[in-house]
């Protein structure tokens, strides 16, 4: 389509910007509370809400407080919560067995949310890093992050989460072949309605730093994740990964981080038309909060603009630590 634009002064673009009423009539994209997925951190204990220093406004909550948070989120109309465990370092081992313990922190939190707010969708993370002594998403053998043996563990983890009541499984590990293995196992176990949102295009990013503090993986991590997460220089590879994961049975796909990768979001949405999500990751959140705390930007306006950008880039939704703040604004 070649748009026709009349010459000046027949065409004056500022006519369409003259008032909020007119701007609202010509607005191309909107952000709704239904677009938000809220990532939250769970820790052990009772009655605990502990701030994460590198993520101002974000808390680690004990399971009872997670249930309260889920009730609040449901009240605000947030459709989904995504859980990440801060695992006791004593439970981190080389064999990562805590990852598929039916009573681990994550699975207890899933049950608590399902009790407290049955209508909110619960998403869980599948990767070994919260349970791994060396902080990696897969098993490490002689310095190598091994693929195929890791998949067997990820499948066990997936089944334990589905059993606990997870609605959406979020594999963030970037091993090859995991989506097909998980889908097959879920079908065989009768979990045909449990969905998979694949972290399909996940980059080896420095923007994950504050998250690794939040889940207590920063100290544990040896080396980097470049042999399994994507090179930030690549774009075509993201499309091939998305195609591969959809082919293996992913119901939804994710691009991560978000704001520096909006070009990927657009290519993915245009290329596949599948339900597409971006993760506005911890470092993106921390940058906005830090600048706002210093009075260098308007935190609220920046939050709104950053989230709307994902819709403009073609995303169907966003995982964001701003979810409750944004939902409160949208609720008026
Ligand atoms: C772990 C995982 C990470 C994030 C989500 N799942 C970190 C990593 O890959 O090191 C990052 C989320 C964020 O930064 O907000 N597999």
CSV table of C-alpha atoms and ligand atoms in Angstrom, one decimal:
chain,number,residue,atom,x,y,z
A,1,UNK,CA,0.0,0.0,0.0
A,2,UNK,CA,1.4,3.4,-1.0
A,3,UNK,CA,-0.4,5.9,1.3
A,4,UNK,CA,-1.6,9.1,-0.4
A,5,UNK,CA,-0.6,12.3,1.4
A,6,UNK,CA,-2.0,15.5,0.1
A,7,UNK,CA,0.4,18.4,-0.2
A,8,UNK,CA,0.6,21.2,2.4
A,9,UNK,CA,-1.7,22.8,3.4
A,10,UNK,CA,-4.4,20.4,2.4
A,11,UNK,CA,-2.6,17.9,4.6
A,12,UNK,CA,-1.7,19.1,8.1
A,13,UNK,CA,-0.7,16.2,10.3
A,14,UNK,CA,-1.1,18.5,13.4
A,15,UNK,CA,-4.8,18.6,12.8
A,16,UNK,CA,-4.9,15.0,14.0
A,17,UNK,CA,-3.0,15.9,17.2
A,18,UNK,CA,-4.9,19.0,18.3
A,19,UNK,CA,-6.7,17.6,21.3
A,20,UNK,CA,-6.9,14.4,23.4
A,21,UNK,CA,-10.3,13.7,21.8
A,22,UNK,CA,-8.9,13.7,18.3
A,23,UNK,CA,-5.7,12.0,19.3
A,24,UNK,CA,-7.8,9.2,20.8
A,25,UNK,CA,-9.8,8.8,17.6
A,26,UNK,CA,-6.7,8.3,15.5
A,27,UNK,CA,-4.7,6.2,18.0
A,28,UNK,CA,-3.4,3.0,16.3
A,29,UNK,CA,-2.5,0.9,19.4
A,30,UNK,CA,-3.8,0.6,22.9
A,31,UNK,CA,-2.5,-1.1,26.0
A,32,UNK,CA,-5.0,-2.9,28.2
A,33,UNK,CA,-4.8,-4.7,31.5
A,34,UNK,CA,-5.4,-7.9,29.6
A,35,UNK,CA,-2.0,-7.5,28.0
A,36,UNK,CA,-0.1,-7.8,31.2
A,37,UNK,CA,1.7,-10.7,32.8
A,38,UNK,CA,3.2,-10.1,36.2
A,39,UNK,CA,6.5,-11.8,37.1
A,40,UNK,CA,6.9,-12.3,40.9
A,41,UNK,CA,9.6,-13.8,43.1
A,42,UNK,CA,8.8,-16.3,45.8
A,43,UNK,CA,11.0,-17.2,48.8
A,44,UNK,CA,10.6,-19.4,51.8
A,45,UNK,CA,9.3,-18.4,55.2
A,46,UNK,CA,6.1,-16.9,56.4
A,47,UNK,CA,4.8,-13.3,56.3
A,48,UNK,CA,7.8,-12.1,54.5
A,49,UNK,CA,8.0,-9.3,51.9
A,50,UNK,CA,11.6,-8.5,51.2
A,51,UNK,CA,12.7,-5.8,48.7
A,52,UNK,CA,15.1,-6.6,45.9
A,53,UNK,CA,17.6,-3.8,46.0
A,54,UNK,CA,18.5,-3.7,42.3
A,55,UNK,CA,14.8,-3.7,41.4
A,56,UNK,CA,13.1,-0.8,43.3
A,57,UNK,CA,9.5,-1.6,44.1
A,58,UNK,CA,9.9,-5.4,43.5
A,59,UNK,CA,9.6,-7.8,46.5
A,60,UNK,CA,10.5,-11.4,47.2
A,61,UNK,CA,7.4,-12.8,48.9
A,62,UNK,CA,6.8,-15.9,51.0
A,63,UNK,CA,4.1,-18.3,49.8
A,64,UNK,CA,1.4,-16.8,52.0
A,65,UNK,CA,2.2,-13.3,50.7
A,66,UNK,CA,2.2,-14.6,47.1
A,67,UNK,CA,-1.4,-15.7,47.6
A,68,UNK,CA,-2.2,-12.1,48.7
A,69,UNK,CA,-0.4,-10.7,45.7
A,70,UNK,CA,-2.4,-13.1,43.4
A,71,UNK,CA,-5.7,-11.9,44.9
A,72,UNK,CA,-4.6,-8.3,44.4
A,73,UNK,CA,-3.6,-9.0,40.8
A,74,UNK,CA,-6.9,-10.7,40.1
A,75,UNK,CA,-8.7,-7.8,41.6
A,76,UNK,CA,-6.8,-5.5,39.2
A,77,UNK,CA,-7.8,-7.6,36.3
A,78,UNK,CA,-4.2,-8.9,35.5
A,79,UNK,CA,-4.8,-12.1,33.6
A,80,UNK,CA,-1.5,-14.0,34.5
A,81,UNK,CA,1.2,-14.2,37.1
A,82,UNK,CA,4.6,-15.7,36.3
A,83,UNK,CA,6.6,-17.3,39.2
A,84,UNK,CA,10.3,-17.3,39.9
A,85,UNK,CA,11.8,-19.0,43.0
A,86,UNK,CA,14.5,-17.6,45.2
A,87,UNK,CA,15.9,-20.9,46.2
A,88,UNK,CA,17.8,-21.5,49.5
A,89,UNK,CA,21.4,-21.9,48.5
A,90,UNK,CA,21.5,-25.2,50.6
A,91,UNK,CA,19.1,-26.7,48.1
A,92,UNK,CA,21.2,-25.9,45.1
A,93,UNK,CA,23.0,-29.0,43.9
A,94,UNK,CA,24.8,-30.4,40.8
A,95,UNK,CA,22.0,-32.7,40.0
A,96,UNK,CA,19.3,-30.0,40.5
A,97,UNK,CA,16.9,-32.5,42.0
A,98,UNK,CA,15.0,-29.7,43.8
A,99,UNK,CA,13.8,-28.5,40.4
A,100,UNK,CA,11.3,-31.4,40.0
A,101,UNK,CA,10.4,-31.8,43.7
A,102,UNK,CA,6.6,-31.7,43.8
A,103,UNK,CA,6.8,-29.6,47.0
A,104,UNK,CA,9.5,-27.2,46.0
A,105,UNK,CA,8.9,-23.5,46.6
A,106,UNK,CA,7.6,-22.8,43.1
A,107,UNK,CA,5.1,-25.7,43.1
A,108,UNK,CA,3.8,-24.7,46.6
A,109,UNK,CA,3.3,-21.2,45.4
A,110,UNK,CA,1.4,-22.4,42.3
A,111,UNK,CA,-1.0,-24.3,44.6
A,112,UNK,CA,-1.4,-21.3,46.9
A,113,UNK,CA,-2.2,-19.1,44.0
A,114,UNK,CA,-4.7,-21.5,42.6
A,115,UNK,CA,-6.4,-21.6,46.1
A,116,UNK,CA,-6.4,-17.9,46.5
A,117,UNK,CA,-7.3,-16.7,43.0
A,118,UNK,CA,-8.4,-19.6,40.9
A,119,UNK,CA,-9.1,-17.5,37.8
A,120,UNK,CA,-5.7,-16.0,37.4
A,121,UNK,CA,-3.5,-18.0,35.0
A,122,UNK,CA,-0.2,-19.2,36.5
A,123,UNK,CA,2.9,-19.4,34.5
A,124,UNK,CA,6.0,-21.2,35.7
A,125,UNK,CA,9.6,-21.0,34.6
A,126,UNK,CA,11.4,-24.1,33.3
A,127,UNK,CA,15.2,-23.9,33.5
A,128,UNK,CA,17.7,-25.3,36.0
A,129,UNK,CA,19.3,-22.1,37.1
A,130,UNK,CA,17.5,-21.5,40.4
A,131,UNK,CA,18.5,-25.0,41.5
A,132,UNK,CA,21.9,-25.4,39.9
A,133,UNK,CA,25.0,-25.0,42.1
A,134,UNK,CA,26.8,-23.2,39.2
A,135,UNK,CA,23.8,-21.0,38.2
A,136,UNK,CA,23.4,-22.4,34.7
A,137,UNK,CA,20.1,-23.3,33.0
A,138,UNK,CA,21.4,-26.8,32.1
A,139,UNK,CA,23.6,-29.5,33.6
A,140,UNK,CA,27.3,-28.8,33.4
A,141,UNK,CA,29.7,-31.6,32.5
A,142,UNK,CA,33.4,-30.8,32.1
A,143,UNK,CA,32.6,-27.2,31.6
A,144,UNK,CA,30.0,-27.8,28.9
A,145,UNK,CA,26.3,-27.1,29.4
A,146,UNK,CA,24.9,-30.3,28.1
A,147,UNK,CA,21.7,-30.3,26.0
A,148,UNK,CA,20.1,-33.7,25.9
A,149,UNK,CA,20.5,-34.8,29.5
A,150,UNK,CA,19.2,-31.3,30.5
A,151,UNK,CA,16.0,-31.9,28.5
A,152,UNK,CA,15.2,-35.0,30.6
A,153,UNK,CA,15.4,-32.9,33.8
A,154,UNK,CA,13.3,-30.1,32.2
A,155,UNK,CA,10.6,-32.6,31.3
A,156,UNK,CA,10.4,-33.8,34.9
A,157,UNK,CA,10.3,-30.2,36.0
A,158,UNK,CA,7.5,-29.4,33.6
A,159,UNK,CA,5.4,-32.4,34.7
A,160,UNK,CA,5.8,-31.4,38.4
A,161,UNK,CA,4.7,-27.9,37.6
A,162,UNK,CA,1.7,-29.0,35.6
A,163,UNK,CA,0.7,-31.4,38.4
A,164,UNK,CA,0.9,-28.5,40.8
A,165,UNK,CA,-1.6,-26.6,38.6
A,166,UNK,CA,0.4,-24.4,36.3
A,167,UNK,CA,-1.6,-23.2,33.3
A,168,UNK,CA,1.4,-22.0,31.2
A,169,UNK,CA,4.8,-23.6,31.2
A,170,UNK,CA,7.6,-21.1,30.3
A,171,UNK,CA,10.8,-22.8,29.2
A,172,UNK,CA,13.5,-20.2,29.5
A,173,UNK,CA,16.5,-22.6,29.2
A,174,UNK,CA,17.2,-22.4,25.4
A,175,UNK,CA,18.2,-26.0,25.1
A,176,UNK,CA,17.4,-27.5,21.6
A,177,UNK,CA,14.5,-29.9,21.4
A,178,UNK,CA,12.9,-29.1,24.7
A,179,UNK,CA,9.6,-27.9,23.4
A,180,UNK,CA,8.8,-31.1,21.6
A,181,UNK,CA,9.9,-33.2,24.6
A,182,UNK,CA,7.7,-31.2,27.0
A,183,UNK,CA,4.7,-31.2,24.7
A,184,UNK,CA,4.9,-34.9,24.3
A,185,UNK,CA,5.3,-35.5,28.0
A,186,UNK,CA,2.4,-33.2,28.9
A,187,UNK,CA,0.1,-34.9,26.3
A,188,UNK,CA,1.0,-38.4,27.6
A,189,UNK,CA,0.3,-37.3,31.2
A,190,UNK,CA,-3.1,-36.0,30.3
A,191,UNK,CA,-2.2,-32.3,30.6
A,192,UNK,CA,-3.5,-31.5,27.1
A,193,UNK,CA,-4.7,-28.0,28.2
A,194,UNK,CA,-1.4,-26.9,29.8
A,195,UNK,CA,0.1,-24.4,27.4
A,196,UNK,CA,3.7,-23.7,26.6
A,197,UNK,CA,5.0,-20.2,26.1
A,198,UNK,CA,8.4,-20.7,24.7
A,199,UNK,CA,11.2,-18.3,25.5
A,200,UNK,CA,12.1,-18.9,21.9
A,201,UNK,CA,14.2,-15.9,21.1
A,202,UNK,CA,16.1,-15.4,24.3
A,203,UNK,CA,19.3,-13.4,24.0
A,204,UNK,CA,22.5,-13.7,26.1
A,205,UNK,CA,21.8,-10.3,27.7
A,206,UNK,CA,23.4,-8.1,30.3
A,207,UNK,CA,19.9,-6.8,31.0
A,208,UNK,CA,19.2,-9.9,33.2
A,209,UNK,CA,21.6,-8.7,36.0
A,210,UNK,CA,19.0,-7.5,38.6
A,211,UNK,CA,16.9,-10.7,38.0
A,212,UNK,CA,19.9,-12.8,38.9
A,213,UNK,CA,20.1,-10.9,42.2
A,214,UNK,CA,16.4,-11.4,42.8
A,215,UNK,CA,16.7,-15.2,42.4
A,216,UNK,CA,20.1,-15.4,44.1
A,217,UNK,CA,21.8,-16.7,41.0
A,218,UNK,CA,24.3,-13.9,40.5
A,219,UNK,CA,26.9,-15.2,43.0
A,220,UNK,CA,26.4,-18.8,41.8
A,221,UNK,CA,26.8,-18.2,38.0
A,222,UNK,CA,30.2,-19.3,36.6
A,223,UNK,CA,31.0,-17.9,33.2
A,224,UNK,CA,28.2,-16.7,30.8
A,225,UNK,CA,25.3,-18.2,29.0
A,226,UNK,CA,26.5,-17.5,25.4
A,227,UNK,CA,26.6,-21.2,24.4
A,228,UNK,CA,22.8,-21.5,24.7
A,229,UNK,CA,21.3,-18.0,24.7
A,230,UNK,CA,21.3,-16.0,21.5
A,231,UNK,CA,23.9,-13.6,20.2
A,232,UNK,CA,22.5,-10.1,20.4
A,233,UNK,CA,23.8,-9.5,16.9
A,234,UNK,CA,21.4,-12.0,15.3
A,235,UNK,CA,17.9,-11.5,13.9
A,236,UNK,CA,17.2,-14.1,11.2
A,237,UNK,CA,18.2,-16.8,13.8
A,238,UNK,CA,15.3,-15.6,16.0
A,239,UNK,CA,12.8,-16.3,13.2
A,240,UNK,CA,14.2,-19.8,12.7
A,241,UNK,CA,14.0,-20.5,16.5
A,242,UNK,CA,10.4,-19.3,16.6
A,243,UNK,CA,9.5,-21.4,13.6
A,244,UNK,CA,11.2,-24.4,15.2
A,245,UNK,CA,9.4,-24.0,18.5
A,246,UNK,CA,6.0,-23.4,17.0
A,247,UNK,CA,6.7,-26.6,14.9
A,248,UNK,CA,7.4,-28.5,18.1
A,249,UNK,CA,4.1,-27.4,19.7
A,250,UNK,CA,4.7,-24.1,21.5
A,251,UNK,CA,1.3,-22.3,21.9
A,252,UNK,CA,2.9,-18.8,22.4
A,253,UNK,CA,6.3,-17.4,21.8
A,254,UNK,CA,8.4,-14.9,23.6
A,255,UNK,CA,11.1,-12.4,22.7
A,256,UNK,CA,13.5,-11.5,25.6
A,257,UNK,CA,14.7,-8.8,26.5
A,258,UNK,CA,12.0,-6.5,25.3
A,259,UNK,CA,12.8,-2.9,24.5
A,260,UNK,CA,16.2,-3.4,22.8
A,261,UNK,CA,14.6,-6.2,20.6
A,262,UNK,CA,11.4,-4.6,19.3
A,263,UNK,CA,12.6,-5.2,15.8
A,264,UNK,CA,12.5,-8.9,16.5
A,265,UNK,CA,9.0,-8.6,18.0
A,266,UNK,CA,7.8,-7.0,14.7
A,267,UNK,CA,9.5,-9.6,12.5
A,268,UNK,CA,8.1,-12.5,14.6
A,269,UNK,CA,4.5,-11.2,14.6
A,270,UNK,CA,4.6,-10.4,10.8
A,271,UNK,CA,6.3,-13.7,10.0
A,272,UNK,CA,4.2,-16.1,12.0
A,273,UNK,CA,1.0,-14.4,13.3
A,274,UNK,CA,1.3,-16.5,16.5
A,275,UNK,CA,0.5,-15.2,20.0
A,276,UNK,CA,3.7,-13.1,20.6
A,277,UNK,CA,5.0,-11.8,23.9
A,278,UNK,CA,7.9,-9.7,25.0
A,279,UNK,CA,9.6,-9.8,28.4
A,280,UNK,CA,10.5,-6.3,29.7
A,281,UNK,CA,13.3,-7.7,31.8
A,282,UNK,CA,14.8,-6.7,35.1
A,283,UNK,CA,17.5,-4.5,33.7
A,284,UNK,CA,14.9,-2.5,31.6
A,285,UNK,CA,12.8,-2.1,34.7
A,286,UNK,CA,15.8,-1.1,36.9
A,287,UNK,CA,16.9,1.5,34.4
A,288,UNK,CA,13.5,3.2,34.3
A,289,UNK,CA,13.1,3.1,38.1
A,290,UNK,CA,16.7,4.3,38.8
A,291,UNK,CA,16.3,7.3,36.4
A,292,UNK,CA,12.9,8.1,37.9
A,293,UNK,CA,14.2,7.9,41.5
A,294,UNK,CA,16.9,10.4,40.5
A,295,UNK,CA,14.3,12.7,39.0
A,296,UNK,CA,15.9,12.3,35.6
A,297,UNK,CA,12.7,11.0,33.9
A,298,UNK,CA,9.1,10.8,34.7
A,299,UNK,CA,8.7,7.2,35.9
A,300,UNK,CA,5.0,6.9,35.2
A,301,UNK,CA,5.1,8.3,31.7
A,302,UNK,CA,8.1,6.3,30.8
A,303,UNK,CA,6.5,3.2,32.1
A,304,UNK,CA,3.4,3.8,29.9
A,305,UNK,CA,5.4,4.6,26.8
A,306,UNK,CA,7.7,1.6,27.2
A,307,UNK,CA,4.7,-0.8,27.5
A,308,UNK,CA,2.8,0.8,24.7
A,309,UNK,CA,5.8,0.3,22.4
A,310,UNK,CA,5.4,-3.5,22.7
A,311,UNK,CA,1.9,-3.3,21.4
A,312,UNK,CA,3.1,-1.1,18.5
A,313,UNK,CA,5.8,-3.6,17.7
A,314,UNK,CA,3.1,-6.3,17.3
A,315,UNK,CA,3.2,-8.0,20.7
A,316,UNK,CA,0.0,-9.5,22.1
A,317,UNK,CA,1.2,-9.0,25.7
A,318,UNK,CA,4.1,-8.1,27.9
A,319,UNK,CA,5.7,-9.7,30.9
A,320,UNK,CA,6.5,-6.7,33.1
A,321,UNK,CA,7.4,-5.9,36.7
A,322,UNK,CA,5.2,-2.8,36.2
A,323,UNK,CA,2.1,-4.9,35.8
A,324,UNK,CA,0.3,-3.9,39.1
A,325,UNK,CA,1.3,-0.2,38.7
A,326,UNK,CA,0.1,-0.2,35.1
A,327,UNK,CA,-3.1,-2.0,35.9
A,328,UNK,CA,-3.8,0.5,38.7
A,329,UNK,CA,-3.4,3.3,36.2
A,330,UNK,CA,-5.6,1.6,33.6
A,331,UNK,CA,-8.3,1.0,36.2
A,332,UNK,CA,-8.4,4.7,36.7
B,1,LIG,C1,16.4,-18.0,33.9
B,1,LIG,C2,15.7,-16.7,33.6
B,1,LIG,C3,16.3,-15.5,33.5
B,1,LIG,C4,15.3,-14.5,33.3
B,1,LIG,C5,14.1,-15.3,33.3
B,1,LIG,N1,14.4,-16.6,33.4
B,1,LIG,C6,17.8,-15.1,33.6
B,1,LIG,C7,18.8,-15.7,32.8
B,1,LIG,O1,18.6,-16.3,31.8
B,1,LIG,O2,20.0,-15.6,33.3
B,1,LIG,C8,15.5,-13.1,33.2
B,1,LIG,C9,14.3,-12.2,33.6
B,1,LIG,C10,14.7,-10.8,33.9
B,1,LIG,O3,15.9,-10.3,33.8
B,1,LIG,O4,13.8,-10.1,34.3
B,1,LIG,N2,16.4,-19.0,33.0
